[in-house]
Amino acid sequence: MYRRDLKLPFDGMHEECGVFGIYSNETRDVAHTAYYGLYALQHRGQESCGIAVAYANQVRYFKGMGLVPEVFDKEHLASLPEGDIAIGHVRYSTTGASSLLNAQPIVFAGKCGKTALAHNGNLTNTKQLREELIRDNAVFQTSIDSEVMALLINKYSDGDILQGVLRACKLFKGSFALVVMTSDKLIAVRDPFGIRPLVLGKNLDEYIVASETCAIDAVGGNVVRDIRPGEVVVIDSEGEHSYFLEREKCSASCIFEYVYFARPDSVIDGCSVYAARKEAGRILAKYYPIHADIVSGVPDSAVVAARGYSEVSGIPYVEALAKNRYVGRTFIQPDQSMRENSVSVKMNALRANIRGKRLIIIDDSIVRGTTSRKIVRMLREGGAKEVHMMICSPVVKHPCYLGIDMQSYAQLIGANRSVDEICKYIGADSLTYLTVDQLKETCKSAKLDFCTGCFDANYPYALDDYQADKHKFE
Ligand code: AMP
């Protein structure tokens, strides 16, 4: 629930977001570029979005609730001036706290003049930082941790935004892929573990930063490289310079980005999301052969895995489910009954393809179990003789508090039931998951190590706020 009273400074929110930034040496329509960049990142957040533009020592912004093309119709996009720098944000919060107040970028007038900030991730020590700031006479308008970040960056900036970012970021625990903009600088920061992705691109002499490479492709840029864990990239009239926060001994990039969250055409830390998903299907076929007539994938994220399974096993790939392409991700629906309904609105069985068949159906993950249960029922009603469910990830047993929507143990079917029990619950003839090592194998070309906390509680950070707020784990 959204805490309107703000009595407890801890907001209990998890963010799934995408960020984008562009720096141009010439004043031009950078808002349009940000618009296309955000459009490409829409899968990372569908509740609200916003763009802020720096021009002539000013920052103008617009943000709203809804999808990028809904919020930025012709008129609202045209209301943003030409400028040199722009940042943008798409946001999906998971606790109903989806008010416009919480939309980003956060724009404020501070010690470095007009400043804007957009953040993807989730801090784990927000409560403590916010309490300290409140004792220091700070006031808060929103319940998002990004506002805490903005206040601390301003507090430590003393006219030098880079110093503010470097000092404040040392205090942040958790995941953050951050873009900060003043009238003459664009700064991009990736947290010391590299939990959330962040990439740097160029288009002639313009610099671009984005959560995923697909956004750089979408605006016609070239991907230069991933921003490194703990790296602070400053882009200004002198070009691009890097600074580093204190580095961690290891990295912990979120493996769930490859499983579900990122777009298949993105490459994260040198590993293609598409290739990783295909490999997951290939590994399932290698280690868990099943006698079946056809193999199929739940659209969209698991289709490529099913093709991988088919290649290795020789079992023909056949489409079992048709997807309504105008429906977004299942989780867009904020409550369980809406979520259950949305599965049948989103997909339907292709009866002629599956009637009388022993079917392997592959999906990327099971979180609550709602989707799989619906899908298995749909396939059986459509005439499938056997339905074998295979999952391209291990059992999700633990909540994520670093930015993916899996908030409490109570929600997670894998935390509360054995694989056999889950199989019974979803009504499948068999249920198979990858192991953590097998999943890591699918993205072995990535340059970073992984956070696998949702599967094995191996998180890079201690639980801080989350332990303090036990109700999340009940
Ligand atoms: P369910 O088991 O009903 O909770 O839904 C699982 C399905 O939702 C998976 O097949 C994914 O396609 C999708 N999914 C998994 N994790 C997430 C997430 N964190 N946010 C949104 N959708 C997700």
Coordinates of C-alpha atoms and ligand atoms in Angstrom, one line a residue:
M1 CA 0.0 0.0 0.0
Y2 CA 1.1 3.5 -0.7
R3 CA 1.8 5.1 2.7
R4 CA 0.2 8.5 2.4
D5 CA 1.0 9.4 6.0
L6 CA 4.7 8.9 5.4
K7 CA 4.9 8.0 9.1
L8 CA 7.3 5.3 8.3
P9 CA 10.0 6.8 6.1
F10 CA 10.6 3.4 4.6
D11 CA 8.4 3.2 1.6
G12 CA 8.5 -0.5 0.9
M13 CA 8.6 0.1 -2.8
H14 CA 10.4 -1.7 -5.5
E15 CA 11.1 -0.1 -8.7
E16 CA 11.5 -1.6 -12.1
C17 CA 12.7 1.2 -14.3
G18 CA 14.6 2.4 -17.3
V19 CA 16.8 5.4 -17.7
F20 CA 18.1 7.4 -20.7
G21 CA 20.4 10.4 -21.2
I22 CA 21.7 12.3 -24.1
Y23 CA 24.4 15.0 -24.3
S24 CA 24.7 17.0 -27.5
N25 CA 27.3 19.6 -28.4
E26 CA 24.7 21.6 -30.3
T27 CA 21.4 22.8 -29.1
R28 CA 18.8 20.7 -30.8
D29 CA 15.6 18.7 -30.2
V30 CA 17.2 16.3 -27.6
A31 CA 13.7 15.6 -26.1
H32 CA 12.8 13.8 -29.3
T33 CA 15.8 11.5 -29.0
A34 CA 15.0 10.9 -25.3
Y35 CA 11.4 10.0 -26.4
Y36 CA 12.6 7.4 -28.8
G37 CA 15.1 6.1 -26.3
L38 CA 12.3 5.7 -23.7
Y39 CA 10.1 4.1 -26.2
A40 CA 12.7 1.4 -26.6
L41 CA 12.9 1.0 -22.8
Q42 CA 9.1 0.8 -22.3
H43 CA 9.3 -2.9 -21.3
R44 CA 11.2 -1.7 -18.2
G45 CA 8.3 0.4 -16.9
Q46 CA 4.8 1.2 -18.0
E47 CA 3.3 3.2 -15.2
S48 CA 4.8 6.6 -15.6
C49 CA 7.5 8.3 -17.6
G50 CA 9.2 11.7 -17.9
I51 CA 11.8 13.7 -19.8
A52 CA 13.8 16.7 -18.6
V53 CA 15.7 19.0 -20.9
A54 CA 18.6 21.4 -20.0
Y55 CA 18.6 24.6 -22.0
A56 CA 20.2 28.0 -21.4
N57 CA 20.8 27.4 -17.7
Q58 CA 17.3 26.1 -17.2
V59 CA 15.7 22.7 -17.0
R60 CA 12.2 22.1 -18.3
Y61 CA 10.5 18.8 -17.8
F62 CA 7.3 16.9 -18.4
K63 CA 6.2 13.7 -16.7
G64 CA 2.9 11.8 -16.6
M65 CA 1.2 8.5 -15.8
G66 CA 1.0 6.1 -18.6
L67 CA 3.0 4.7 -21.6
V68 CA 5.6 6.9 -23.4
P69 CA 3.4 7.6 -26.4
E70 CA 0.4 8.4 -24.2
V71 CA 2.2 10.8 -21.9
F72 CA 4.2 12.4 -24.8
D73 CA 1.6 13.1 -27.4
K74 CA 2.6 15.6 -30.0
E75 CA 1.6 18.6 -27.9
H76 CA 3.5 17.6 -24.8
L77 CA 6.6 16.6 -26.6
A78 CA 6.5 19.9 -28.5
S79 CA 6.2 21.7 -25.2
L80 CA 9.8 20.7 -24.3
P81 CA 12.4 23.2 -25.7
E82 CA 15.4 22.5 -27.8
G83 CA 18.4 21.9 -25.5
D84 CA 21.8 20.3 -25.1
I85 CA 21.1 17.6 -22.6
A86 CA 18.1 15.5 -21.8
I87 CA 17.4 12.7 -19.4
G88 CA 14.3 10.4 -19.3
H89 CA 12.8 7.7 -17.2
V90 CA 10.2 5.0 -17.5
R91 CA 8.9 3.6 -14.2
Y92 CA 6.9 0.7 -12.9
S93 CA 6.4 0.6 -9.1
T94 CA 5.0 -2.5 -7.6
T95 CA 3.1 -1.4 -4.5
G96 CA 0.4 0.8 -5.9
A97 CA 2.4 3.9 -5.1
S98 CA 2.0 4.9 -8.7
S99 CA 1.3 8.6 -8.2
L100 CA 2.5 11.3 -10.5
L101 CA 4.4 12.7 -7.6
N102 CA 6.7 9.7 -7.7
A103 CA 7.3 9.9 -11.4
Q104 CA 10.8 10.7 -12.6
P105 CA 13.0 12.5 -13.5
I106 CA 13.2 14.4 -10.2
V107 CA 13.9 18.0 -11.0
F108 CA 15.1 20.5 -8.3
A109 CA 16.8 23.8 -8.0
G110 CA 19.9 23.2 -5.8
K111 CA 23.4 24.2 -5.2
C112 CA 24.4 23.5 -8.8
G113 CA 21.3 25.3 -10.2
K114 CA 18.6 23.3 -11.9
T115 CA 19.3 19.7 -11.6
A116 CA 17.5 16.5 -12.8
L117 CA 17.9 12.9 -11.7
A118 CA 16.6 9.6 -12.9
H119 CA 17.2 6.3 -11.2
N120 CA 16.8 2.6 -11.9
G121 CA 17.2 0.3 -8.9
N122 CA 16.4 0.1 -5.3
L123 CA 18.4 1.3 -2.3
T124 CA 18.5 -0.9 0.7
N125 CA 19.4 1.8 3.3
T126 CA 16.9 4.4 2.3
K127 CA 15.2 4.3 5.7
Q128 CA 18.4 5.2 7.5
L129 CA 19.4 7.8 5.0
R130 CA 16.0 9.4 5.0
E131 CA 15.8 9.5 8.8
E132 CA 19.2 11.2 8.9
L133 CA 18.1 13.8 6.4
I134 CA 14.9 14.5 8.2
R135 CA 16.8 15.0 11.5
D136 CA 18.9 17.5 9.4
N137 CA 15.7 19.4 8.6
A138 CA 15.1 18.0 5.1
V139 CA 11.6 17.6 3.9
F140 CA 10.3 15.0 1.5
Q141 CA 7.7 15.3 -1.1
T142 CA 7.7 11.7 -2.4
S143 CA 8.2 8.2 -1.1
I144 CA 10.8 7.2 -3.5
D145 CA 14.4 6.5 -2.7
S146 CA 15.5 8.6 -5.7
E147 CA 14.4 11.7 -3.8
V148 CA 16.8 10.7 -1.0
M149 CA 19.5 10.4 -3.6
A150 CA 18.7 13.8 -5.0
L151 CA 18.9 15.4 -1.6
L152 CA 22.2 13.8 -0.7
I153 CA 23.8 14.7 -4.0
N154 CA 22.7 18.3 -3.5
K155 CA 23.8 18.3 0.1
Y156 CA 27.4 17.3 -0.8
S157 CA 27.7 19.2 -4.0
D158 CA 28.6 22.7 -2.9
G159 CA 28.5 24.0 -6.4
D160 CA 30.3 21.0 -7.9
I161 CA 27.8 18.4 -9.0
L162 CA 30.5 15.8 -9.5
Q163 CA 31.7 16.0 -5.9
G164 CA 28.1 15.8 -4.8
V165 CA 27.6 12.6 -6.8
L166 CA 30.9 11.0 -5.7
R167 CA 30.3 11.7 -2.0
A168 CA 26.6 10.8 -2.0
C169 CA 27.0 7.6 -3.9
K170 CA 29.4 6.4 -1.3
L171 CA 26.5 6.4 1.1
F172 CA 24.1 4.4 -1.1
K173 CA 23.7 0.7 -0.6
G174 CA 21.7 -1.2 -3.1
S175 CA 21.2 -1.0 -6.8
F176 CA 21.5 2.2 -8.8
A177 CA 21.9 3.0 -12.4
L178 CA 21.6 6.7 -12.2
V179 CA 21.6 9.7 -14.7
V180 CA 22.1 13.2 -13.3
M181 CA 21.9 16.3 -15.4
T182 CA 22.7 20.0 -14.7
S183 CA 22.7 22.8 -17.3
D184 CA 26.2 21.7 -18.5
K185 CA 26.8 18.2 -17.5
L186 CA 25.4 14.7 -17.9
I187 CA 26.6 12.2 -15.3
A188 CA 25.9 8.5 -15.3
V189 CA 26.6 6.2 -12.4
R190 CA 26.5 2.4 -12.1
D191 CA 26.5 1.0 -8.5
P192 CA 29.7 -0.7 -7.3
F193 CA 28.3 -4.2 -7.9
G194 CA 26.9 -3.3 -11.3
I195 CA 23.5 -4.7 -10.3
R196 CA 21.4 -2.9 -12.9
P197 CA 22.7 -2.5 -16.4
L198 CA 23.9 0.8 -17.9
V199 CA 25.5 1.4 -21.2
L200 CA 27.3 4.3 -23.0
G201 CA 26.8 5.0 -26.7
K202 CA 27.7 7.7 -29.2
N203 CA 26.1 9.1 -32.3
L204 CA 28.7 11.2 -34.1
D205 CA 29.7 13.6 -31.4
E206 CA 26.7 13.1 -29.2
Y207 CA 26.8 10.9 -26.1
I208 CA 24.0 8.6 -25.0
V209 CA 23.6 6.6 -21.8
A210 CA 20.8 4.1 -21.4
S211 CA 19.7 1.1 -19.3
E212 CA 19.9 -1.2 -22.4
T213 CA 21.7 -1.2 -25.7
C214 CA 18.3 -1.5 -27.5
A215 CA 17.7 2.2 -26.7
I216 CA 21.0 3.2 -28.2
D217 CA 20.2 1.3 -31.3
A218 CA 16.7 2.9 -31.4
V219 CA 18.1 6.4 -31.6
G220 CA 20.6 5.5 -34.3
G221 CA 23.7 5.5 -32.0
N222 CA 26.6 3.1 -31.6
V223 CA 27.1 1.2 -28.4
V224 CA 30.5 2.2 -27.0
R225 CA 30.7 0.0 -23.9
D226 CA 29.0 -1.0 -20.7
I227 CA 29.5 1.4 -17.8
R228 CA 31.6 -0.5 -15.3
P229 CA 30.5 -1.3 -11.8
G230 CA 31.2 1.7 -9.6
E231 CA 32.0 3.9 -12.6
V232 CA 30.9 7.6 -12.7
V233 CA 30.9 8.9 -16.3
V234 CA 30.9 12.6 -16.6
I235 CA 30.0 14.1 -20.0
D236 CA 30.5 17.8 -20.7
S237 CA 31.9 20.2 -23.3
E238 CA 35.3 18.6 -22.7
G239 CA 34.1 15.1 -23.6
E240 CA 33.8 12.1 -21.4
H241 CA 35.7 11.4 -18.2
S242 CA 35.5 8.5 -15.7
Y243 CA 35.8 8.4 -12.0
F244 CA 35.3 5.4 -9.7
L245 CA 33.4 4.9 -6.5
E246 CA 35.1 2.5 -4.1
R247 CA 35.1 -0.8 -5.9
E248 CA 33.7 -4.0 -4.6
K249 CA 35.8 -7.2 -4.7
C250 CA 33.2 -8.8 -6.9
S251 CA 30.4 -7.8 -9.2
A252 CA 26.8 -8.9 -9.0
S253 CA 24.8 -8.0 -12.1
C254 CA 21.2 -9.1 -11.9
I255 CA 20.8 -12.4 -13.7
F256 CA 17.0 -11.9 -13.9
E257 CA 17.7 -9.3 -16.5
Y258 CA 18.7 -12.1 -18.9
V259 CA 15.9 -14.4 -17.8
Y260 CA 13.0 -12.0 -18.2
F261 CA 13.5 -8.3 -17.8
A262 CA 15.7 -7.1 -20.6
R263 CA 14.8 -7.0 -24.2
P264 CA 16.2 -9.9 -26.3
D265 CA 18.0 -7.6 -28.7
S266 CA 20.0 -6.0 -25.9
V267 CA 23.5 -7.0 -25.0
I268 CA 24.4 -6.7 -21.3
D269 CA 28.0 -6.7 -20.2
G270 CA 29.0 -8.4 -23.4
C271 CA 26.3 -11.1 -23.3
S272 CA 23.4 -11.2 -25.7
V273 CA 20.1 -11.6 -23.9
Y274 CA 18.8 -13.5 -26.9
A275 CA 21.7 -15.9 -27.0
A276 CA 21.4 -16.5 -23.2
R277 CA 17.7 -17.4 -23.5
K278 CA 18.4 -19.7 -26.4
E279 CA 21.1 -21.4 -24.5
A280 CA 18.7 -21.9 -21.6
G281 CA 16.5 -23.9 -23.9
R282 CA 19.4 -25.9 -25.2
I283 CA 20.6 -26.7 -21.7
L284 CA 17.0 -27.8 -20.7
A285 CA 17.0 -30.2 -23.7
K286 CA 20.5 -31.5 -22.9
Y287 CA 19.9 -32.2 -19.2
Y288 CA 16.2 -32.9 -19.1
P289 CA 15.0 -34.8 -22.2
I290 CA 11.3 -35.5 -22.3
H291 CA 9.4 -37.7 -24.8
A292 CA 7.0 -35.2 -26.5
D293 CA 5.5 -34.5 -29.9
I294 CA 6.0 -30.7 -29.9
V295 CA 7.8 -28.0 -28.0
S296 CA 6.6 -24.5 -27.6
G297 CA 7.5 -21.3 -25.7
V298 CA 5.3 -18.8 -23.8
P299 CA 5.4 -15.6 -25.8
D300 CA 7.5 -13.5 -25.9
S301 CA 10.4 -14.1 -23.6
A302 CA 10.5 -17.9 -23.8
V303 CA 9.9 -18.5 -27.5
V304 CA 13.6 -18.4 -28.3
A305 CA 14.3 -20.9 -25.5
A306 CA 11.8 -23.3 -27.0
R307 CA 13.6 -23.0 -30.3
G308 CA 16.8 -23.8 -28.5
Y309 CA 15.2 -26.9 -27.0
S310 CA 13.9 -27.9 -30.4
E311 CA 17.3 -27.6 -32.0
V312 CA 19.0 -29.9 -29.5
S313 CA 16.2 -32.4 -29.0
G314 CA 14.9 -32.6 -32.6
I315 CA 11.4 -32.2 -31.3
P316 CA 9.6 -29.8 -33.7
Y317 CA 8.9 -26.3 -32.5
V318 CA 5.2 -25.5 -32.9
E319 CA 3.4 -22.4 -31.7
A320 CA 1.0 -23.4 -28.9
L321 CA -0.1 -19.9 -27.8
A322 CA -1.1 -16.9 -29.7
K323 CA -0.4 -13.6 -28.0
N324 CA -2.4 -10.4 -28.2
R325 CA 0.4 -8.0 -29.1
Y326 CA -1.5 -5.0 -27.7
V327 CA -1.4 -6.3 -24.2
G328 CA 1.6 -5.5 -22.1
R329 CA 3.4 -7.4 -19.4
T330 CA 1.2 -9.5 -17.0
F331 CA 2.5 -7.7 -14.0
I332 CA 1.1 -4.4 -15.2
Q333 CA -2.0 -5.4 -13.4
P334 CA -1.7 -4.3 -9.8
D335 CA -3.8 -6.9 -8.0
Q336 CA -4.2 -10.6 -8.2
S337 CA -7.6 -10.9 -9.8
M338 CA -6.7 -8.4 -12.5
R339 CA -3.5 -10.4 -13.0
E340 CA -5.4 -13.7 -13.4
N341 CA -7.7 -12.2 -16.0
S342 CA -5.0 -10.6 -17.9
V343 CA -3.5 -14.0 -18.7
S344 CA -6.5 -15.0 -20.9
V345 CA -6.7 -11.5 -22.4
K346 CA -3.0 -11.8 -23.2
M347 CA -2.9 -15.3 -24.6
N348 CA -5.0 -18.0 -26.2
A349 CA -4.3 -21.6 -27.1
L350 CA -3.8 -22.5 -30.8
R351 CA -6.0 -25.5 -30.6
A352 CA -5.3 -26.9 -34.1
N353 CA -1.6 -27.1 -33.3
I354 CA -1.8 -28.8 -29.9
R355 CA -4.8 -31.1 -30.1
G356 CA -3.9 -34.7 -29.1
K357 CA -0.2 -33.7 -28.7
R358 CA 2.3 -34.4 -25.9
L359 CA 3.5 -30.8 -25.4
I360 CA 6.6 -29.3 -23.8
I361 CA 5.8 -25.7 -22.9
I362 CA 8.7 -23.5 -21.9
D363 CA 8.5 -20.3 -19.8
D364 CA 11.1 -18.0 -18.4
S365 CA 10.2 -18.1 -14.8
I366 CA 7.5 -18.9 -12.2
V367 CA 6.9 -16.2 -9.6
R368 CA 3.5 -16.5 -8.1
G369 CA 2.4 -19.4 -10.3
T370 CA -0.7 -17.7 -11.5
T371 CA 0.5 -17.5 -15.1
S372 CA 1.7 -21.1 -15.4
R373 CA -1.5 -22.4 -13.9
K374 CA -3.6 -20.5 -16.4
I375 CA -1.5 -21.5 -19.3
V376 CA -1.5 -25.2 -18.4
R377 CA -5.3 -25.1 -18.1
M378 CA -5.6 -23.3 -21.4
L379 CA -3.4 -25.8 -23.2
R380 CA -5.3 -28.8 -21.7
E381 CA -8.7 -27.2 -22.6
G382 CA -7.2 -26.6 -26.1
G383 CA -6.7 -30.4 -26.4
A384 CA -3.1 -31.1 -25.4
K385 CA -2.7 -34.7 -24.3
E386 CA 0.2 -34.0 -21.9
V387 CA 1.6 -30.7 -20.8
H388 CA 5.3 -30.6 -19.6
M389 CA 6.3 -27.3 -18.2
M390 CA 10.0 -26.3 -18.3
I391 CA 11.4 -23.2 -16.8
C392 CA 14.5 -21.3 -18.0
S393 CA 15.5 -20.3 -14.5
P394 CA 15.8 -21.9 -11.1
V395 CA 13.0 -21.9 -8.5
V396 CA 12.4 -18.3 -7.3
K397 CA 12.6 -18.7 -3.5
H398 CA 13.5 -15.3 -2.2
P399 CA 12.3 -11.8 -2.7
C400 CA 14.3 -9.3 -4.7
Y401 CA 15.0 -6.0 -2.9
L402 CA 17.3 -4.7 -5.6
G403 CA 14.8 -3.7 -8.2
I404 CA 12.8 -6.6 -9.6
D405 CA 9.2 -7.1 -8.7
M406 CA 9.2 -10.1 -6.3
Q407 CA 8.6 -8.5 -3.0
S408 CA 7.7 -10.9 -0.3
Y409 CA 8.1 -14.6 0.6
A410 CA 4.3 -14.9 0.7
Q411 CA 4.0 -14.0 -3.0
L412 CA 6.5 -16.6 -4.1
I413 CA 5.2 -20.0 -4.8
G414 CA 8.7 -21.4 -4.9
A415 CA 9.3 -20.2 -1.3
N416 CA 6.4 -22.0 0.1
R417 CA 6.1 -25.2 -2.0
S418 CA 8.3 -28.0 -3.3
V419 CA 8.7 -28.5 -7.1
D420 CA 6.3 -31.4 -6.9
E421 CA 3.7 -29.3 -5.1
I422 CA 4.2 -26.5 -7.6
C423 CA 3.7 -29.0 -10.4
K424 CA 0.4 -30.1 -8.9
Y425 CA -0.7 -26.6 -8.3
I426 CA -0.1 -25.5 -11.9
G427 CA -1.6 -28.8 -13.1
A428 CA 1.3 -29.9 -15.3
D429 CA 2.3 -33.5 -16.1
S430 CA 5.9 -32.6 -15.1
L431 CA 7.8 -29.5 -14.1
T432 CA 11.5 -28.8 -14.6
Y433 CA 13.7 -25.9 -13.6
L434 CA 17.3 -25.0 -14.4
T435 CA 19.8 -25.0 -11.6
V436 CA 21.6 -21.8 -10.6
D437 CA 24.8 -23.2 -12.2
Q438 CA 23.0 -24.0 -15.4
L439 CA 21.5 -20.6 -15.5
K440 CA 24.9 -19.0 -15.0
E441 CA 26.1 -21.2 -17.9
T442 CA 23.6 -19.6 -20.2
C443 CA 25.2 -16.2 -19.7
K444 CA 28.8 -17.2 -19.3
S445 CA 30.0 -14.7 -21.9
A446 CA 29.0 -11.8 -19.6
K447 CA 31.9 -10.0 -18.2
L448 CA 30.5 -9.6 -14.7
D449 CA 29.5 -12.1 -11.9
F450 CA 25.9 -12.3 -11.0
C451 CA 23.4 -11.6 -8.2
T452 CA 21.4 -14.8 -7.9
G453 CA 19.7 -13.7 -4.7
C454 CA 16.1 -14.5 -5.8
F455 CA 17.2 -18.1 -6.3
D456 CA 19.6 -18.8 -3.6
A457 CA 19.6 -15.8 -1.2
N458 CA 23.1 -14.9 -2.3
Y459 CA 22.6 -11.2 -2.3
P460 CA 25.5 -8.7 -2.5
Y461 CA 24.1 -6.7 0.4
A462 CA 22.8 -7.4 3.8
L463 CA 19.0 -6.9 4.2
D464 CA 19.0 -3.6 6.1
D465 CA 15.6 -1.9 5.5
Y466 CA 14.1 -5.2 4.6
Q467 CA 14.9 -6.9 7.9
A468 CA 13.7 -3.8 9.7
D469 CA 10.4 -4.1 7.9
K470 CA 9.5 -7.7 8.5
H471 CA 6.0 -7.5 7.2
K472 CA 7.5 -7.8 3.7
F473 CA 8.6 -11.3 4.4
E474 CA 5.6 -12.6 6.2
Ligands
AMP1 P1 3.5 -15.6 -12.2 O1 4.2 -16.9 -11.9 O2 2.1 -15.7 -12.5 O3 3.8 -14.6 -11.1 O4 4.1 -15.0 -13.5 C1 5.3 -15.3 -14.0 C2 5.5 -14.7 -15.4 O5 5.5 -13.3 -15.3 C3 6.8 -15.1 -16.0 O6 6.6 -16.1 -16.9 C4 7.3 -13.8 -16.6 O7 6.9 -13.8 -18.0 C5 6.6 -12.7 -15.9 N1 7.5 -12.2 -14.8 C6 8.4 -12.8 -14.1 N2 9.0 -12.0 -13.2 C7 8.5 -10.8 -13.4 C8 8.7 -9.5 -12.8 N3 9.6 -9.4 -11.9 N4 8.0 -8.5 -13.3 C9 7.1 -8.7 -14.2 N5 6.8 -9.9 -14.8 C10 7.5 -10.9 -14.4

